[in-house]
Short mmCIF file of C-alpha atoms in Angstrom, two decimals:
data_model
loop_
_atom_site.label_atom_id
_atom_site.label_comp_id
_atom_site.label_asym_id
_atom_site.label_seq_id
_atom_site.Cartn_x
_atom_site.Cartn_y
_atom_site.Cartn_z
CA MET D 190 -5.94 -16.31 2.97
CA LEU D 191 -3.84 -13.22 3.71
CA LYS D 192 -0.95 -15.34 4.97
CA SER D 193 -0.94 -17.47 1.83
CA LEU D 194 -1.19 -14.41 -0.44
CA LEU D 195 1.60 -12.60 1.38
CA ALA D 196 3.74 -15.74 1.46
CA ALA D 197 3.36 -16.13 -2.30
CA VAL D 198 4.26 -12.48 -2.81
CA ALA D 199 7.29 -12.87 -0.52
CA VAL D 200 8.50 -15.84 -2.60
CA LEU D 201 8.19 -13.71 -5.74
CA ALA D 202 10.04 -10.90 -4.00
CA PHE D 203 13.04 -13.10 -3.21
CA ALA D 204 13.09 -14.50 -6.76
CA THR D 205 13.11 -11.12 -8.51
CA PRO D 206 15.83 -8.52 -8.04
CA ALA D 207 13.69 -5.55 -9.13
CA ALA D 208 12.39 -3.35 -6.31
CA ALA D 209 9.34 -2.15 -8.22
CA GLU D 210 7.53 -3.44 -11.25
CA VAL D 211 4.35 -4.37 -13.05
CA VAL D 212 4.59 -8.15 -12.58
CA GLU D 213 1.57 -9.03 -14.70
CA ARG D 214 -0.74 -7.27 -17.09
CA GLY D 215 -3.51 -8.07 -19.51
CA ALA D 216 -6.36 -6.20 -21.15
CA ASP D 217 -8.54 -6.53 -18.05
CA HIS D 218 -6.03 -6.69 -15.17
CA PHE D 219 -2.63 -5.82 -13.76
CA VAL D 220 -0.51 -6.74 -10.74
CA LEU D 221 2.02 -4.35 -9.19
CA ARG D 222 4.71 -5.33 -6.68
CA TYR D 223 7.23 -3.27 -4.71
CA VAL D 224 9.86 -4.66 -2.34
CA SER D 225 12.30 -3.21 0.17
CA THR D 226 14.24 -4.55 3.15
CA LEU D 227 15.03 -2.41 6.15
CA GLU D 228 15.82 -2.52 9.82
CA THR D 229 12.84 -1.53 11.93
CA THR D 230 10.47 -3.05 14.44
CA GLN D 231 7.21 -4.80 13.75
CA GLU D 232 5.46 -2.18 15.85
CA ASP D 233 6.94 0.61 13.71
CA LEU D 234 5.73 -1.14 10.55
CA ILE D 235 2.19 -1.35 11.88
CA VAL D 236 2.16 2.23 13.18
CA SER D 237 3.61 3.48 9.88
CA VAL D 238 0.83 1.87 7.85
CA GLU D 239 -1.78 3.53 10.06
CA ASP D 240 0.10 6.87 9.85
CA ILE D 241 -0.83 7.04 6.17
CA GLY D 242 -1.46 10.79 6.35
CA ASN D 243 2.23 11.35 7.10
CA TRP D 244 3.54 9.54 4.02
CA TRP D 245 0.81 9.46 1.35
CA ASN D 246 1.40 12.00 -1.42
CA PRO D 247 -1.18 14.78 -0.91
CA ALA D 248 -1.36 15.26 -4.70
CA HIS D 249 -3.22 11.94 -4.75
CA THR D 250 -6.03 12.91 -2.38
CA TYR D 251 -9.33 14.61 -3.13
CA SER D 252 -8.92 17.18 -0.36
CA GLY D 253 -5.31 18.05 -1.24
CA ASP D 254 -4.21 17.16 2.29
CA SER D 255 -2.98 13.65 3.07
CA HIS D 256 -3.52 14.31 6.79
CA ASN D 257 -7.24 13.98 6.05
CA LEU D 258 -6.70 10.26 5.35
CA HIS D 259 -7.60 7.72 8.02
CA LEU D 260 -6.61 4.06 8.04
CA SER D 261 -7.18 1.76 10.99
CA LEU D 262 -6.07 -1.83 10.49
CA ASP D 263 -9.17 -3.38 12.05
CA PRO D 264 -10.96 -5.54 9.44
CA GLY D 265 -14.07 -3.84 8.12
CA THR D 266 -12.87 -0.31 8.84
CA CYS D 267 -12.88 2.39 6.23
CA PHE D 268 -9.81 3.75 4.48
CA CYS D 269 -11.41 7.18 4.31
CA GLU D 270 -10.62 10.80 3.63
CA ALA D 271 -12.25 13.64 5.52
CA MET D 272 -13.54 16.23 3.07
CA PRO D 273 -13.70 20.00 3.66
CA ASP D 274 -17.51 19.92 3.71
CA GLY D 275 -17.48 17.50 6.66
CA SER D 276 -18.28 14.39 4.61
CA ALA D 277 -15.99 11.40 4.18
CA PHE D 278 -14.85 9.82 0.94
CA GLU D 279 -14.37 6.05 1.15
CA HIS D 280 -11.26 4.96 -0.75
CA GLY D 281 -11.60 1.38 0.47
CA ALA D 282 -11.96 -0.93 3.44
CA VAL D 283 -9.61 -3.14 5.39
CA TYR D 284 -10.33 -6.67 4.27
CA GLU D 285 -7.88 -8.65 6.37
CA TYR D 286 -5.15 -7.89 8.90
CA ASP D 287 -2.57 -10.00 10.71
CA PRO D 288 0.10 -8.16 12.73
CA GLU D 289 2.55 -10.95 11.89
CA THR D 290 2.19 -10.66 8.11
CA GLY D 291 0.39 -7.47 7.03
CA VAL D 292 -2.83 -5.97 5.78
CA LEU D 293 -5.06 -6.40 2.73
CA ILE D 294 -7.30 -3.51 1.73
CA ASP D 295 -10.10 -3.57 -0.83
CA ALA D 296 -9.37 -0.23 -2.49
CA ALA D 297 -10.18 0.86 -6.03
CA LEU D 298 -8.11 4.04 -5.85
CA GLY D 299 -8.49 7.18 -7.96
CA PRO D 300 -9.64 6.51 -11.52
CA LEU D 301 -10.26 2.83 -10.71
CA LYS D 302 -13.19 3.69 -8.42
CA GLY D 303 -16.39 2.36 -9.94
CA LYS D 304 -14.49 0.52 -12.70
CA ALA D 305 -12.60 -2.24 -10.90
CA THR D 306 -14.26 -5.55 -10.14
CA LEU D 307 -11.29 -6.32 -7.85
CA ALA D 308 -8.73 -3.96 -6.34
CA ASN D 309 -6.69 -5.53 -3.56
CA TRP D 310 -3.93 -3.42 -2.06
CA GLY D 311 -1.62 -5.33 0.26
CA ILE D 312 1.22 -4.28 2.51
CA GLY D 313 3.02 -7.27 3.96
CA TRP D 314 6.18 -8.02 5.91
CA THR D 315 8.36 -11.02 6.62
CA GLY D 316 11.59 -11.52 8.49
CA GLY D 317 12.20 -9.50 11.57
CA PRO D 318 14.49 -9.38 14.57
CA SER D 319 16.31 -12.66 13.96
CA GLY D 320 17.01 -11.99 10.28
CA ALA D 321 18.58 -9.27 8.23
CA GLY D 322 15.67 -6.87 8.63
CA TRP D 323 12.08 -6.85 7.47
CA GLU D 324 11.21 -7.61 3.85
CA ILE D 325 8.36 -5.21 3.05
CA VAL D 326 6.21 -6.05 0.05
CA MET D 327 3.44 -3.87 -1.31
CA THR D 328 1.15 -5.32 -3.98
CA TYR D 329 -1.81 -4.01 -5.91
CA VAL D 330 -3.97 -6.45 -7.84
CA VAL D 331 -6.59 -4.85 -10.09
CA ARG D 332 -9.18 -6.46 -12.36
CA GLY D 333 -11.94 -4.95 -14.46
CA PRO D 334 -12.92 -4.40 -18.09
CA GLY D 335 -10.20 -2.44 -19.91
CA LEU D 336 -8.21 -1.68 -16.76
CA GLY D 337 -4.96 -3.19 -18.04
CA ALA D 338 -4.47 0.12 -19.88
CA TYR D 339 -4.16 1.85 -16.49
CA ALA D 340 -1.18 -0.25 -15.33
CA ASP D 341 1.63 2.18 -16.10
CA GLY D 342 -0.11 5.24 -14.67
CA VAL D 343 -1.19 3.45 -11.51
CA ASP D 344 2.29 1.94 -11.20
CA ALA D 345 3.87 5.43 -11.22
CA VAL D 346 1.54 6.62 -8.44
CA MET D 347 1.85 3.48 -6.29
CA GLN D 348 5.63 3.39 -6.72
CA ASP D 349 5.77 6.92 -5.34
CA GLN D 350 3.51 5.93 -2.42
CA PHE D 351 5.69 2.90 -1.64
CA TYR D 352 8.92 4.91 -1.64
CA ARG D 353 7.29 7.55 0.57
CA PHE D 354 6.14 4.78 2.95
CA ILE D 355 9.63 3.24 3.15
CA ARG D 356 11.20 6.67 3.68
CA TYR D 357 8.69 7.35 6.47
CA ILE D 358 9.49 4.05 8.20
CA HIS D 359 13.21 4.76 7.93
CA TYR D 360 13.21 8.46 8.92
CA GLY D 361 9.90 8.99 10.71
CA PRO D 362 7.90 12.23 10.46
CA GLU D 363 11.02 14.18 9.46
CA ALA D 364 11.50 12.13 6.28
CA PRO D 365 13.27 14.11 3.56
CA GLU D 366 11.30 14.81 0.42
CA ALA D 367 11.83 12.53 -2.56
#
């Protein structure tokens, strides 16, 4: 399923010149998509996803510190945040992972928690060493009563996260601020 979803997203990515956009919206849903191409290794892509604490904007955490985030790409694992009181807040869970194509996370983030009936966050990649770099596609598909009204606000946050992720892949831990 992940391969077919990421393949469909990749086709959309090649057909649309925009790097970031709300590709679909309705009263009860929205779909976000962000695309970038860069030279890197597949290993660096995978490690960068798991290094979420080094690129996620700390303003969009509950603890105020993105280094409290933990994301392992093993299916079934928690995308969690360690809280100051020693507890953990579950932002989502890894639904599917393929090192050749990417990861799909069930994650109703921020104000979507408890409201979304579906919140699939995907980070996928195609291309690689034989091509002109890796095409990196991040998607966020959200469904739930009235959630279409959240599209623009969530888009602004996720666009920032995507650009921070790309900057981290490109520059590493010393990535310049946006």
